[in-house]
Tab-separated table of C-alpha atoms in Angstrom:
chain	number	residue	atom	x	y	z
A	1	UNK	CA	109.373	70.411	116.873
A	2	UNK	CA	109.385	67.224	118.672
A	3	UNK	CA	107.072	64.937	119.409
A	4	UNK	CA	107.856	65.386	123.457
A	5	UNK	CA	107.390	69.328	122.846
A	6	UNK	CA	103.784	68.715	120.750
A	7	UNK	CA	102.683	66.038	123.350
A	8	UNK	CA	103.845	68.988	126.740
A	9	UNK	CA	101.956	71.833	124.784
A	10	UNK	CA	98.830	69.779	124.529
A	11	UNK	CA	99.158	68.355	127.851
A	12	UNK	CA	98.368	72.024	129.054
A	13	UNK	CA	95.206	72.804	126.674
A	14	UNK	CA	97.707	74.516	123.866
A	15	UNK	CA	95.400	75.319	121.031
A	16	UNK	CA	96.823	74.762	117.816
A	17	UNK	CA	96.396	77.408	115.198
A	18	UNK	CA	94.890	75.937	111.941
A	19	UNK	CA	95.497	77.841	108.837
A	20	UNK	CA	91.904	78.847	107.062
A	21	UNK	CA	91.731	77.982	103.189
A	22	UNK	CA	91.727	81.024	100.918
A	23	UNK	CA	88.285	79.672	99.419
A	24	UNK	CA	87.514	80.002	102.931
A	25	UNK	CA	88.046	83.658	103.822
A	26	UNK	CA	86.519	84.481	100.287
A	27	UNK	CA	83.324	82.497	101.535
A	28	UNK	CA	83.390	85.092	104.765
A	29	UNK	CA	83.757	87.423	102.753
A	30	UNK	CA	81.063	86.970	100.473
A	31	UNK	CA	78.764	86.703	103.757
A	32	UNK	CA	79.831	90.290	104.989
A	33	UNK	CA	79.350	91.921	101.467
A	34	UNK	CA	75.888	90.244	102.099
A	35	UNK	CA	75.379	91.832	105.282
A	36	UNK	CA	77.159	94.884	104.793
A	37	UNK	CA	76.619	95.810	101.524
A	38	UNK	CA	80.765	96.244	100.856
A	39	UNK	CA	83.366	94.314	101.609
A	40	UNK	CA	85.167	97.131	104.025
A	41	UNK	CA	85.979	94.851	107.200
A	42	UNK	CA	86.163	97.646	109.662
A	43	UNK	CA	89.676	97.390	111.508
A	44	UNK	CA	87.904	97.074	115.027
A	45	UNK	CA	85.605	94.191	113.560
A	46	UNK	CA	84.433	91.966	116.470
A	47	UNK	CA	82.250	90.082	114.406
A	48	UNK	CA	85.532	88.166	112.582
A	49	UNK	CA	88.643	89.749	113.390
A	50	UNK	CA	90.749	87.357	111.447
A	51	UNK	CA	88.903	88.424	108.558
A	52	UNK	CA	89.755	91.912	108.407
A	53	UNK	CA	93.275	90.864	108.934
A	54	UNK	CA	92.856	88.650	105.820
A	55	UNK	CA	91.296	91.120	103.688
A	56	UNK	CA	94.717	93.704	105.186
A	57	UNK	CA	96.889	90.646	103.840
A	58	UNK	CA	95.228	90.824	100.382
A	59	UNK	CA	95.753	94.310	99.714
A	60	UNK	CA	99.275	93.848	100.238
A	61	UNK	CA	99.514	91.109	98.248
A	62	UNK	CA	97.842	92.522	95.734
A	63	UNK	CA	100.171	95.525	95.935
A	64	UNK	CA	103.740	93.690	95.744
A	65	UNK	CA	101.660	91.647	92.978
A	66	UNK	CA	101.165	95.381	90.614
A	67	UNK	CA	104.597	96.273	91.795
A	68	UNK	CA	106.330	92.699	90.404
A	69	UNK	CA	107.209	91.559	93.625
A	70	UNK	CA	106.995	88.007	94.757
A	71	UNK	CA	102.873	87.989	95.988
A	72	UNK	CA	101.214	85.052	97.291
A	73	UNK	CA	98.124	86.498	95.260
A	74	UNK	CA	97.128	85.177	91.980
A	75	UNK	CA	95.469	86.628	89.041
A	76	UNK	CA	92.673	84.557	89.823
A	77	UNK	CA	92.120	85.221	93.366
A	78	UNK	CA	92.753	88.805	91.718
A	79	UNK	CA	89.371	87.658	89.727
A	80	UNK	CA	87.576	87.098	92.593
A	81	UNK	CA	87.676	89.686	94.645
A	82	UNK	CA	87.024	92.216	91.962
A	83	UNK	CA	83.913	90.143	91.490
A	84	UNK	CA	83.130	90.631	94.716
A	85	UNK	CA	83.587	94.391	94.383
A	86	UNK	CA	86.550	94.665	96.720
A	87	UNK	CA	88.288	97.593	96.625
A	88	UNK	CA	92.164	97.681	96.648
């Protein structure tokens, strides 16, 4: 993208999307297990919406991971969330 493009989008209030760290979403996580007792991130979650779509994304990973597929998930992040007490 150019630098005339960046400068127009944020001339008009464009709000950049900034990728969370992993460490991150685990922290969130952590904090809703807290609350919640489980780390099930109900689909309709208003409290952090982005987290139950992170917690979707692990499950897949975690699936083309068993299955031998290329999987951004690693077997420590694999670690954990089975610490955690996430269910796959």
């Amino acid at each position: 993208m150019t630098q005339e493009r960046i400068d127009a989008l944020n001339s008009i209030g464009f709000e950049w999307m900034m990728l969370v760290d992993w460490d991150v979403r685990l922290q969130q996580l952590t904090d809703f297990k807290a609350t919640h007792g489980n780390c099930n991130v109900p689909w309709r979650s208003h409290e952090n919406p982005q987290l139950r779509t992170w917690v979707q994304n692990q499950r897949k990973a975690y699936k083309r991971f068993i299955e031998g597929a290329s999987s951004s998930i690693t077997k420590k992040r694999i670690e954990a969330l089975n610490n955690l007490g996430f269910e796959w």
